[in-house]
PDB file of C-alpha atoms in Angstrom:
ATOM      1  CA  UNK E   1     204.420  36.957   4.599  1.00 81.00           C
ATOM      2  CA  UNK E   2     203.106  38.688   2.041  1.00 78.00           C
ATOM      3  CA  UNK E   3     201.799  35.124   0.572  1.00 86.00           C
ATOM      4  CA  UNK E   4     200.141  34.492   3.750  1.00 85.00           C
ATOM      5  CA  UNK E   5     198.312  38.144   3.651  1.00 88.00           C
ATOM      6  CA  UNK E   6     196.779  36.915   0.456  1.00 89.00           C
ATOM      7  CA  UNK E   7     195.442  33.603   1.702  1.00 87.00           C
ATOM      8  CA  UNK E   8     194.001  35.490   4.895  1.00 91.00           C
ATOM      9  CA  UNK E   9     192.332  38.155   2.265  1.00 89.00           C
ATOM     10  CA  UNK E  10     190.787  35.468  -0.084  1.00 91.00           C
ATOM     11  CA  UNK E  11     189.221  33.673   2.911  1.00 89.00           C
ATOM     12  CA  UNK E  12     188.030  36.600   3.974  1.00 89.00           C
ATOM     13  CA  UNK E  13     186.475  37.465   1.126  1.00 90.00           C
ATOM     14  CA  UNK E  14     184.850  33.703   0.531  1.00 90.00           C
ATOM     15  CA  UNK E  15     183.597  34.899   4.144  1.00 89.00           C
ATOM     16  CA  UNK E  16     181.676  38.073   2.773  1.00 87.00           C
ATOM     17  CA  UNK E  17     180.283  36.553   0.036  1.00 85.00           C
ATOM     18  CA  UNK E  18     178.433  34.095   2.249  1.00 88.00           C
ATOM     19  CA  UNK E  19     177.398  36.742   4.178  1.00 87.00           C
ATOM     20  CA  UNK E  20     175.979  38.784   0.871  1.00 84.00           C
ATOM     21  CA  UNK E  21     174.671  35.762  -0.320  1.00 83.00           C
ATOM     22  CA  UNK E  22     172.617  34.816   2.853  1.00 83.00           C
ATOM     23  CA  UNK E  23     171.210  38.382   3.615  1.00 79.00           C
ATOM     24  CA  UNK E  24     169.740  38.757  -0.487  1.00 73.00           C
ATOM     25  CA  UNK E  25     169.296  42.527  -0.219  1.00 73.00           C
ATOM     26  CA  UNK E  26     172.815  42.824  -1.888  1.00 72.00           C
ATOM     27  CA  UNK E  27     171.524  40.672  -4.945  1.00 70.00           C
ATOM     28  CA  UNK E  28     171.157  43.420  -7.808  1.00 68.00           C
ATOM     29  CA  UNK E  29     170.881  42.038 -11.401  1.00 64.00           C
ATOM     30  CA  UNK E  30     172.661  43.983 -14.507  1.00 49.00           C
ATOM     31  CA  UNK E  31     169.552  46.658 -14.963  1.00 56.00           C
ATOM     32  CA  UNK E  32     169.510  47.661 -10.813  1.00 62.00           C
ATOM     33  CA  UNK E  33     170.991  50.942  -9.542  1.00 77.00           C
ATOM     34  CA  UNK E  34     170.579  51.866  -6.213  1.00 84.00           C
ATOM     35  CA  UNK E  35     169.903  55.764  -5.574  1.00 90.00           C
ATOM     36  CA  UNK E  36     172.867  57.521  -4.973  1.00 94.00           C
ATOM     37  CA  UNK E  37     173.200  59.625  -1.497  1.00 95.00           C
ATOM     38  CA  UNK E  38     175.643  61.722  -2.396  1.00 97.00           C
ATOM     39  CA  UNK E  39     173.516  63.172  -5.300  1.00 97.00           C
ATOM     40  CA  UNK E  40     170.911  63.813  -2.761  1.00 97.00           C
ATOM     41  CA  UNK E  41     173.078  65.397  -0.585  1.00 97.00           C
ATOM     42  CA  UNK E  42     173.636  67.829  -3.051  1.00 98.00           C
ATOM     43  CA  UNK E  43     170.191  68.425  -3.995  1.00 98.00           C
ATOM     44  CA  UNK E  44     169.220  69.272  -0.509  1.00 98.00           C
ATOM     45  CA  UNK E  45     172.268  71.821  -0.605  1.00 97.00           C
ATOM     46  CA  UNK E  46     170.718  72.996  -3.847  1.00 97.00           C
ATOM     47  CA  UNK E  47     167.163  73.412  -2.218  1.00 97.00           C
ATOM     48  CA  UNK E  48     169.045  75.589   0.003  1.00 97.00           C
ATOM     49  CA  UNK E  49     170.848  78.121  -2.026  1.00 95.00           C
ATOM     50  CA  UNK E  50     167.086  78.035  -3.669  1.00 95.00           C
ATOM     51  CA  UNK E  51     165.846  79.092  -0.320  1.00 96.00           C
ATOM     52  CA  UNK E  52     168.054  81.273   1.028  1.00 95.00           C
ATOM     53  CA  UNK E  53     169.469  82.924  -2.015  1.00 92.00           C
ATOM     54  CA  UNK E  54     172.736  84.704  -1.603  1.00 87.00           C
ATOM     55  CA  UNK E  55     173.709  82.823   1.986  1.00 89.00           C
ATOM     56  CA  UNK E  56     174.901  79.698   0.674  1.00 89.00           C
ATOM     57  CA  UNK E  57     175.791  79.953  -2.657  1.00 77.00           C
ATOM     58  CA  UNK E  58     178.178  82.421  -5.096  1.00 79.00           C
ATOM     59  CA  UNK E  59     175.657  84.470  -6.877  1.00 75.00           C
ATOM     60  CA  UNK E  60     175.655  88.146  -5.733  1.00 73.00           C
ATOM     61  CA  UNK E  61     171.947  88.672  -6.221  1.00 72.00           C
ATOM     62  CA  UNK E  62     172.789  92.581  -6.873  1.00 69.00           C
ATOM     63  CA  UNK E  63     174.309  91.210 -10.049  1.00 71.00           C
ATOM     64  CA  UNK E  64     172.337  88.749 -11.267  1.00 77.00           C
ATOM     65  CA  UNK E  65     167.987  88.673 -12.358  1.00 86.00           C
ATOM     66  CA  UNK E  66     166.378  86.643  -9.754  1.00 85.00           C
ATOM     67  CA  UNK E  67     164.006  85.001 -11.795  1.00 90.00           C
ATOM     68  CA  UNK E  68     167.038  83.797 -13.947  1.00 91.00           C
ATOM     69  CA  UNK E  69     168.908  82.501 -10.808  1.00 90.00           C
ATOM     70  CA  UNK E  70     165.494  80.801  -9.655  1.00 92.00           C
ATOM     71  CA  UNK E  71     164.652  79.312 -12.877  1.00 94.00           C
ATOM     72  CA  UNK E  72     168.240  78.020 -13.522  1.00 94.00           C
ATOM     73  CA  UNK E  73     168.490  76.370  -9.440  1.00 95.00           C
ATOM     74  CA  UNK E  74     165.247  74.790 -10.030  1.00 96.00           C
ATOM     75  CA  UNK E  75     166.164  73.338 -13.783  1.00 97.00           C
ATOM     76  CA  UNK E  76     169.125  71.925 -11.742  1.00 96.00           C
ATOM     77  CA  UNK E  77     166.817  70.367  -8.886  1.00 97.00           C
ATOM     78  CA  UNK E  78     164.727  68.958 -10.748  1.00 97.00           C
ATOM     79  CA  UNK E  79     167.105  67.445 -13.280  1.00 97.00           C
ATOM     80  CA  UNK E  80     168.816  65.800 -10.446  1.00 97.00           C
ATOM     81  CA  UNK E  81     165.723  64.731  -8.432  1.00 97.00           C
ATOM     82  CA  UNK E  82     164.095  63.062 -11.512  1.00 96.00           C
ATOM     83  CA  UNK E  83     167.208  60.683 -11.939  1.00 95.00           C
ATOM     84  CA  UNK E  84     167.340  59.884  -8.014  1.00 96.00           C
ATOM     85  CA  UNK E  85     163.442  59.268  -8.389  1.00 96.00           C
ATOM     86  CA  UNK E  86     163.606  56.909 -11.339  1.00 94.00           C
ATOM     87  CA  UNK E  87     165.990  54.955  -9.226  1.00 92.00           C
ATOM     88  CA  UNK E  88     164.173  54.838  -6.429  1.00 94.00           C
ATOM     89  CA  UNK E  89     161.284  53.550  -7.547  1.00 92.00           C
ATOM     90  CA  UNK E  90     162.517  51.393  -9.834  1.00 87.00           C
ATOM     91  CA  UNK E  91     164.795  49.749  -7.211  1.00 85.00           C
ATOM     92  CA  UNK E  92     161.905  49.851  -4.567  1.00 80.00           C
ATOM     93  CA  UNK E  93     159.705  47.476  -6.820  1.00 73.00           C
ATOM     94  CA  UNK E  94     162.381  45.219  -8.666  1.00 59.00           C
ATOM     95  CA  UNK E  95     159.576  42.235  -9.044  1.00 47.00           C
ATOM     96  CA  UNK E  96     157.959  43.857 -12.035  1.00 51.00           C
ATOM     97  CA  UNK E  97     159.494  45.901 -14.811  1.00 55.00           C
ATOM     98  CA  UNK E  98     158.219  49.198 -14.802  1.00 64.00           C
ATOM     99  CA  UNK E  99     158.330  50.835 -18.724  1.00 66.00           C
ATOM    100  CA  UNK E 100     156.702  53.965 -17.255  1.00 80.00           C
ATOM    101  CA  UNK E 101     159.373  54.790 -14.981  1.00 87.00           C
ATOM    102  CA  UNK E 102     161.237  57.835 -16.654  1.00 90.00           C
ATOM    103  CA  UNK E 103     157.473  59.378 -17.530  1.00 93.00           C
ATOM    104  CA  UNK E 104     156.875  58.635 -13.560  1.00 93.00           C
ATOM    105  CA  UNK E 105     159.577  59.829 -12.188  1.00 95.00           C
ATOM    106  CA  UNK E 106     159.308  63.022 -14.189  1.00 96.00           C
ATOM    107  CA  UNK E 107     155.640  63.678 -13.031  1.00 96.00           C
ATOM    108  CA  UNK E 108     157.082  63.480  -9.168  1.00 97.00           C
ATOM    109  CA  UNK E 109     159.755  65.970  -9.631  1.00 97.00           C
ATOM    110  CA  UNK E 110     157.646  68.301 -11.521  1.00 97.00           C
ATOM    111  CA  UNK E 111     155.094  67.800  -8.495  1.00 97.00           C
ATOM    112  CA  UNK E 112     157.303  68.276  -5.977  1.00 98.00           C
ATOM    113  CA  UNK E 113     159.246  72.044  -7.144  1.00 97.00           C
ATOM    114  CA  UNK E 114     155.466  72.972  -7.792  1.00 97.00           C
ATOM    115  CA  UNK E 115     155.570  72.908  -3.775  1.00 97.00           C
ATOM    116  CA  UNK E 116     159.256  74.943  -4.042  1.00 97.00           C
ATOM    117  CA  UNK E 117     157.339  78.590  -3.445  1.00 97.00           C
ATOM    118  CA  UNK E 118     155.098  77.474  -0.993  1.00 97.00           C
ATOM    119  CA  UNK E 119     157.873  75.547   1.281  1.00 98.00           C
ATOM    120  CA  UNK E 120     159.899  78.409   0.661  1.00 97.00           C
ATOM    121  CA  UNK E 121     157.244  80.462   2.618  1.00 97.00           C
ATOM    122  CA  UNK E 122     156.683  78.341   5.511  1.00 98.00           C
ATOM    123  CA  UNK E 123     160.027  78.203   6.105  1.00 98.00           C
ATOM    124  CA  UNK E 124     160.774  81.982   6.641  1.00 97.00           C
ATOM    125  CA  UNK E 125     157.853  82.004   9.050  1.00 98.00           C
ATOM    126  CA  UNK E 126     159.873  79.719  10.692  1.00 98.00           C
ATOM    127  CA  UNK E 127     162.902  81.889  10.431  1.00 98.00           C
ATOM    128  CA  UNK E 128     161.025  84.608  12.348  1.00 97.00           C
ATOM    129  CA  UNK E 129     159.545  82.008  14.882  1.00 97.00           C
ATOM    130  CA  UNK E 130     162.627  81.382  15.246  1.00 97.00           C
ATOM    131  CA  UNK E 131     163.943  85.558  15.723  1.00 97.00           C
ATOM    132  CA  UNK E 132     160.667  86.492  17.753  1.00 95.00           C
ATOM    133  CA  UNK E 133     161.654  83.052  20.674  1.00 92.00           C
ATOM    134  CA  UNK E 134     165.414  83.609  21.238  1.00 92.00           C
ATOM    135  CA  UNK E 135     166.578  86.737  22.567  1.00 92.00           C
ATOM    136  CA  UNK E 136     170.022  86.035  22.041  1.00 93.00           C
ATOM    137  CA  UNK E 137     169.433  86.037  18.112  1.00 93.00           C
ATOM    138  CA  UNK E 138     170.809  88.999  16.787  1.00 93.00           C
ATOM    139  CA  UNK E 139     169.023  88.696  13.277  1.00 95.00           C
ATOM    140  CA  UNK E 140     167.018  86.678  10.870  1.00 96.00           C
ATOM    141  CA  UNK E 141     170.302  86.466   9.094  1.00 96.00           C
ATOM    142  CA  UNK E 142     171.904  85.069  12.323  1.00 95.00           C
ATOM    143  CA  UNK E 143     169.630  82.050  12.430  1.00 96.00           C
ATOM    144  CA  UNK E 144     169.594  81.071   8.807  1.00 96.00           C
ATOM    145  CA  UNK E 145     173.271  81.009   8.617  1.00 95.00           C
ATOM    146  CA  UNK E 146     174.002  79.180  11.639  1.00 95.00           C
ATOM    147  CA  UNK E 147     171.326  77.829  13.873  1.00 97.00           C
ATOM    148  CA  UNK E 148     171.196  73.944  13.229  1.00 97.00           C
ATOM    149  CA  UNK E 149     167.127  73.963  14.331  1.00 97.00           C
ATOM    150  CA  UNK E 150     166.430  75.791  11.430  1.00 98.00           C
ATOM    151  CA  UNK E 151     168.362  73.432   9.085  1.00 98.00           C
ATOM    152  CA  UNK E 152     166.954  70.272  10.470  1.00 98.00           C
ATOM    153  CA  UNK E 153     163.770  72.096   9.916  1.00 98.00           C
ATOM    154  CA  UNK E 154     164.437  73.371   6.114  1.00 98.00           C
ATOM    155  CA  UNK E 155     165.534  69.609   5.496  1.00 98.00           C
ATOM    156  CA  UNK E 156     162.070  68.199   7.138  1.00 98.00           C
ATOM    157  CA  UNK E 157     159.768  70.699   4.964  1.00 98.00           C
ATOM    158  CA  UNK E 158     161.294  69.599   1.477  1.00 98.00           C
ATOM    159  CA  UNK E 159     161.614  65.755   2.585  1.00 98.00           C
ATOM    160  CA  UNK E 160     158.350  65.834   4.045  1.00 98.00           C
ATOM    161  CA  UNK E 161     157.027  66.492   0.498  1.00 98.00           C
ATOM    162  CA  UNK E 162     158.660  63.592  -1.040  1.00 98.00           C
ATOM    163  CA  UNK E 163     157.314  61.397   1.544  1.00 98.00           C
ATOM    164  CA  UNK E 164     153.554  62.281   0.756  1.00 98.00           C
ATOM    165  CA  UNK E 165     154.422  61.707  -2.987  1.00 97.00           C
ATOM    166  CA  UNK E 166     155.505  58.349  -1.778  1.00 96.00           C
ATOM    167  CA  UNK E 167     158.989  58.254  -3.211  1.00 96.00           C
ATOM    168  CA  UNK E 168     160.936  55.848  -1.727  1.00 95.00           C
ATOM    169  CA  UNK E 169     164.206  56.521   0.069  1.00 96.00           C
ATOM    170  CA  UNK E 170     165.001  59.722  -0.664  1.00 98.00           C
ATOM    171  CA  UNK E 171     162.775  61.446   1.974  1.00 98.00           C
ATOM    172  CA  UNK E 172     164.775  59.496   4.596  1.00 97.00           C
ATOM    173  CA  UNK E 173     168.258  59.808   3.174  1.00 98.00           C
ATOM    174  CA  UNK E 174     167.758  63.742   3.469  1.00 98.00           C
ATOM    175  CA  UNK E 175     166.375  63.950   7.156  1.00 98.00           C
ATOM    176  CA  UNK E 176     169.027  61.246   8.444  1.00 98.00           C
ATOM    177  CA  UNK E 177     171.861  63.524   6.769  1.00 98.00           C
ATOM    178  CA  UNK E 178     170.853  66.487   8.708  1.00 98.00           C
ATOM    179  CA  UNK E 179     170.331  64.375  11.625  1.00 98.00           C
ATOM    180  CA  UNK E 180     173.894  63.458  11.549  1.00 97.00           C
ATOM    181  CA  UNK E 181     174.429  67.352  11.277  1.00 97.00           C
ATOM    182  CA  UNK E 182     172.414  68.806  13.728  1.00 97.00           C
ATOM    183  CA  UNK E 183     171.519  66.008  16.491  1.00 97.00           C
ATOM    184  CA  UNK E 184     168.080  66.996  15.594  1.00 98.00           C
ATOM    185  CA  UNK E 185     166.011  63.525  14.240  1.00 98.00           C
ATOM    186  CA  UNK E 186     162.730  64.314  12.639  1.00 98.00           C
ATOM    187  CA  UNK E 187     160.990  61.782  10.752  1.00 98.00           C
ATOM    188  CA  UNK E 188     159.937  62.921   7.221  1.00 98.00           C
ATOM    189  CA  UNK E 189     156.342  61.483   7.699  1.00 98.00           C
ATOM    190  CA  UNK E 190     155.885  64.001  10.949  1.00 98.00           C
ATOM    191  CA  UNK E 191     153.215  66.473  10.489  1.00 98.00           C
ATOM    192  CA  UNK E 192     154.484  70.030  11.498  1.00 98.00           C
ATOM    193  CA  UNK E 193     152.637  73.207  11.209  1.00 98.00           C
ATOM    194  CA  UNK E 194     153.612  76.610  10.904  1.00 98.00           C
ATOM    195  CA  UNK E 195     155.855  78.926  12.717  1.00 98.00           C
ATOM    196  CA  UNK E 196     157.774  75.865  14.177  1.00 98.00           C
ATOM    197  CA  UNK E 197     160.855  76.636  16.542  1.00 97.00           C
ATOM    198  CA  UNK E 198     163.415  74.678  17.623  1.00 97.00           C
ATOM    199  CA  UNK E 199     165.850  76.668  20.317  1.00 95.00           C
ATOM    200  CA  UNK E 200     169.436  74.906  20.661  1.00 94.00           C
ATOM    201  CA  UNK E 201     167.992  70.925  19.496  1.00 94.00           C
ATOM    202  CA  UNK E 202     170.562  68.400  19.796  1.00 96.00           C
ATOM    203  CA  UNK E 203     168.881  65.067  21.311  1.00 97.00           C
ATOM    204  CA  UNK E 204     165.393  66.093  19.667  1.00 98.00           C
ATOM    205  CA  UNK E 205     163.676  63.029  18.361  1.00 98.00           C
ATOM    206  CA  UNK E 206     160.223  63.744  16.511  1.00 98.00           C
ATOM    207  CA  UNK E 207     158.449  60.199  15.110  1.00 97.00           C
ATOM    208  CA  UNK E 208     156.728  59.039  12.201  1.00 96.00           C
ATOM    209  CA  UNK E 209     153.419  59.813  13.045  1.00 97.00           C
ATOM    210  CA  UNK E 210     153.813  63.045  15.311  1.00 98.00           C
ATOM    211  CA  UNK E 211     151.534  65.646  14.344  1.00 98.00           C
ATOM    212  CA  UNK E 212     152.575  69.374  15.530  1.00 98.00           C
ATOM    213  CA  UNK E 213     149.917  72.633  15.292  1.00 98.00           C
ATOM    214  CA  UNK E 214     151.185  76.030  14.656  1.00 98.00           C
ATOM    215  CA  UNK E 215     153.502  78.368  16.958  1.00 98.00           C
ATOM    216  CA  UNK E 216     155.116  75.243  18.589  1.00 98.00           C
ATOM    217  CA  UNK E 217     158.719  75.727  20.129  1.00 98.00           C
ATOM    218  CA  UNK E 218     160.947  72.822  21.214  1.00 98.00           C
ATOM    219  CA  UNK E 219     163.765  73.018  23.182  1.00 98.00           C
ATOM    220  CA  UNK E 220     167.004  70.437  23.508  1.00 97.00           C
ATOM    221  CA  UNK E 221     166.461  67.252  24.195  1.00 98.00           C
ATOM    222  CA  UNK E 222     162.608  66.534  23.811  1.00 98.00           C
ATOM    223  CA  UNK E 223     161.386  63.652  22.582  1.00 98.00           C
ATOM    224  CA  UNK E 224     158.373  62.789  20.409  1.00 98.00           C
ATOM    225  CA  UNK E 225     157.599  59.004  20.592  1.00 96.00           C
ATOM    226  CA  UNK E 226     156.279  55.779  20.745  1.00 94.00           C
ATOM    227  CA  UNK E 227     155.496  54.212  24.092  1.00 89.00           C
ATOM    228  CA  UNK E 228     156.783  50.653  22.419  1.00 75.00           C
ATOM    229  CA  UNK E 229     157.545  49.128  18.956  1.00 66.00           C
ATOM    230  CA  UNK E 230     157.979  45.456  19.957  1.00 68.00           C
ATOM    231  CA  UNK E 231     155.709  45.005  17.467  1.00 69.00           C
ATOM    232  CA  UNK E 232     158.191  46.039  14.825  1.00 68.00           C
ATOM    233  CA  UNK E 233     156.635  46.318  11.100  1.00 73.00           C
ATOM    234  CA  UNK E 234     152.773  45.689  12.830  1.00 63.00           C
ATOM    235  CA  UNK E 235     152.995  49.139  13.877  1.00 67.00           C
ATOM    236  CA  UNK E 236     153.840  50.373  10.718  1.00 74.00           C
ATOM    237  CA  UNK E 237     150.919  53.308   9.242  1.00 77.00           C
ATOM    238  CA  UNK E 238     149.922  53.172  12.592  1.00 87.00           C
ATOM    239  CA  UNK E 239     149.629  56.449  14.934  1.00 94.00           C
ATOM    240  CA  UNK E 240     151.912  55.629  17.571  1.00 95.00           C
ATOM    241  CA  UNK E 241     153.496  59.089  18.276  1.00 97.00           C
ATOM    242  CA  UNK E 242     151.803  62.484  20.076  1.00 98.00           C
ATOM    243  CA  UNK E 243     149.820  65.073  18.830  1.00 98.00           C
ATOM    244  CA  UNK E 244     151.132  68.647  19.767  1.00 98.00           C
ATOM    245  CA  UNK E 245     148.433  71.566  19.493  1.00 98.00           C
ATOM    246  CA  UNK E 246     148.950  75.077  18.715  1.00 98.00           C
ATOM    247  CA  UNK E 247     150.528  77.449  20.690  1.00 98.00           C
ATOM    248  CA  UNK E 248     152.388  74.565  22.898  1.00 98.00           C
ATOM    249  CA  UNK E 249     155.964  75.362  24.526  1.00 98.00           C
ATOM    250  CA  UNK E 250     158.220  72.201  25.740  1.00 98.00           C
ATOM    251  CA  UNK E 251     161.122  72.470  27.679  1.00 97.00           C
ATOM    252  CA  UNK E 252     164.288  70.499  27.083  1.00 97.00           C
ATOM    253  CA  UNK E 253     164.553  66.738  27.949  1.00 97.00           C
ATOM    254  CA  UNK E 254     160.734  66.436  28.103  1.00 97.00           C
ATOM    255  CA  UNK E 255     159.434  63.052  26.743  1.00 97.00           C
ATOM    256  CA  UNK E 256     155.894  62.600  25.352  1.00 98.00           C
ATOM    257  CA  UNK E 257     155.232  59.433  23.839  1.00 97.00           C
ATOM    258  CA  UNK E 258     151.718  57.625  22.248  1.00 96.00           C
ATOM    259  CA  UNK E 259     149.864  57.840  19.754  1.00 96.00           C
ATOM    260  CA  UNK E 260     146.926  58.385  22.036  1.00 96.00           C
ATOM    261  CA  UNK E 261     148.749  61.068  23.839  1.00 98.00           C
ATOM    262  CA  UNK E 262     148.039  64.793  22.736  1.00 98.00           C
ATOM    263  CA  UNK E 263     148.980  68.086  23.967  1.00 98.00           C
ATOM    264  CA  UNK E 264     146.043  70.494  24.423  1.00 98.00           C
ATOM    265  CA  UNK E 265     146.610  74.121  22.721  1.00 98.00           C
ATOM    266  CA  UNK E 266     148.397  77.238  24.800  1.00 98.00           C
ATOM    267  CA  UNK E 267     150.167  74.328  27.091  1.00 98.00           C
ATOM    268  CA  UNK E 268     153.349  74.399  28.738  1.00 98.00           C
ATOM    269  CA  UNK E 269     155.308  71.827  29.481  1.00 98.00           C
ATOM    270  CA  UNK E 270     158.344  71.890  32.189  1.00 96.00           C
ATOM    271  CA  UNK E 271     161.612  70.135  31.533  1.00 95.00           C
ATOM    272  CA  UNK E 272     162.543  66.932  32.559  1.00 95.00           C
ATOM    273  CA  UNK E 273     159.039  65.622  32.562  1.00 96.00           C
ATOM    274  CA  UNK E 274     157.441  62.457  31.705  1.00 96.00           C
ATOM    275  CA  UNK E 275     154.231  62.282  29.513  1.00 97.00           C
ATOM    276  CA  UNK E 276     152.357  58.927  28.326  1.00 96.00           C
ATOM    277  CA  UNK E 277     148.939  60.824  28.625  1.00 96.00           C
ATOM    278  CA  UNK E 278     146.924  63.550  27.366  1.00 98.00           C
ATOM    279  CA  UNK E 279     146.776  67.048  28.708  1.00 97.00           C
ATOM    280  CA  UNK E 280     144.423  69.502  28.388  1.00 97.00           C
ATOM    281  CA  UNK E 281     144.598  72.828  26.724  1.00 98.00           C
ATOM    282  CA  UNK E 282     146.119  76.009  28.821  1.00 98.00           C
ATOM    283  CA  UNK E 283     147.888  73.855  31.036  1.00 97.00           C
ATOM    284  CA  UNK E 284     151.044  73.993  32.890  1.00 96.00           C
ATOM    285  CA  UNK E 285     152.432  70.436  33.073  1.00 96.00           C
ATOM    286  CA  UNK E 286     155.600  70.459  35.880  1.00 93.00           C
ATOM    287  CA  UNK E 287     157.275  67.388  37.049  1.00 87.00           C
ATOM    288  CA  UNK E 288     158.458  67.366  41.533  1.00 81.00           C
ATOM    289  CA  UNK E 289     161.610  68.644  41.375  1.00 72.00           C
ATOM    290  CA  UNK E 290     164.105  66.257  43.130  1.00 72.00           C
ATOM    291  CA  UNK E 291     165.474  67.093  46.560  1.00 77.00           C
ATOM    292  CA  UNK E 292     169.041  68.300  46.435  1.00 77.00           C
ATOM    293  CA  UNK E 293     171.185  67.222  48.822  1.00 79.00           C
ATOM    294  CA  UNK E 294     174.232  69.339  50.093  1.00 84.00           C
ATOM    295  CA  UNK E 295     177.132  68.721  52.496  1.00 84.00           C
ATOM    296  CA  UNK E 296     179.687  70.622  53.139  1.00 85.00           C
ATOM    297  CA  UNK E 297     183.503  68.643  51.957  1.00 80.00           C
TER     298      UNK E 297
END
């Protein structure tokens, strides 16, 4: 038996290796490292204790000088994001050697926890978005520690810098990991202003090339999108998701999708409804309600 658990394992094997060598994006020489997830993982966990200081990590901020704590967090991002960067761009353009790399790679970190303050600002004005549109929040504290909108949000702002420096993969591999934690899938190339809210989340899709004003609050369920991408990589750099003005409330399981399509300023938008064209500012958009039907068993 145990010889005949071999054979089956070696063919299968032989069977794989066709497969790798057929599909070519497995075909790394000696010099090509592929960036590693995990490591980004941890960043993003990293940005966070940055953030929020005190709620996620072990420092007792009574105890310990917050520049120190600040200075030593962001020595440790950026230590860890220049490695991930060199890799990613290095792996992203494998058909010419790139001697610049490390020097590269450096210059993107360095640009990107120059934008550490700033992100760090937005996001507590989403934080009280967030306390001022949900009356069952009990405190700022509440939200950041458990409300997975903000989270899907923190990840967003930070990715969302990495994808205008153009860094390959890594913008991506931080949105999709709190996608798989929150339900909540925003693109990092979305556009998304200040004092952004997202009440409850899970099912809310927001696209590539969404753009989103200030004082916008989402509910559950809404999605941002394209009205088709049969077109596949045609489309791509192309607007092909809504624009969202200031001051605009949707409801939960609304769906707006086209590039074309934007929602005017100080609009509301009922749930359940279907949107493939624009509407204008200080507008209540409602969908018929369907007829209920009742009978007595």
């Amino acid at each position: 038996m145990e010889n005949k658990i071999n054979k089956q394992i070696q063919l299968l094997a032989q069977e794989l290796k066709g497969n790798y060598d057929t599909q070519k994006i497995f075909d790394l020489s000696l010099e090509d490292r592929l960036p590693n997830r995990e490591m980004i993982i941890s960043i993003v966990e990293d940005l966070r204790k940055l953030t929020f200081p005190g709620f996620f990590g072990t420092e007792n901020l009574a105890y310990v000088s917050k520049e120190n704590f600040a200075g030593n967090i962001l020595s440790i991002i950026f230590e860890k994001l220049f490695k991930q960067i060199k890799l990613a761009i290095s792996f992203d353009d494998k058909t010419k050697a790139n001697p610049d790399a490390t020097i590269e790679a450096q210059e993107l970190a360095l640009a990107f926890v120059n934008k550490v303050p700033a992100i760090q600002n937005m996001l507590l004005m989403d934080v009280e978005a967030a306390f001022n549109g949900d009356p069952a929040a009990k405190s700022k504290e509440d939200i950041i520690f458990s409300y997975p909108g903000l989270y899907a949000i923190f990840v967003y702002r930070y990715a969302h810098e990495l994808y205008k420096l153009n860094i390959p993969y890594i913008p991506r591999i931080m949105t999709e990991h709190a996608h798989g934690k929150t339900g909540i899938d925003i693109n990092p190339g979305a556009e998304i202003g200040k004092y952004f809210c997202i009440d409850h989340g899970t099912g809310i899709v927001v696209g590539e090339t969404t753009v989103i004003g200030d004082h916008v609050k989402v509910y559950q369920g809404v999605t941002l999108g394209a009205l088709s991408t049969r077109k596949g990589q045609e489309l791509s750099g192309v607007k092909r998701h809504p624009t969202i003005e200031d001051n605009v409330v949707i409801y939960s399981n609304t769906t707006i999708l086209g590039g074309e399509t934007v929602i005017g300023e100080n609009s509301v938008i009922a749930g359940n409804t279907f949107i493939t064209t624009s509407i204008p500012a200080n507008t209540k958009v409602a969908s018929t309600m369907p007829e209920l039907n009742t009978r007595e068993l």
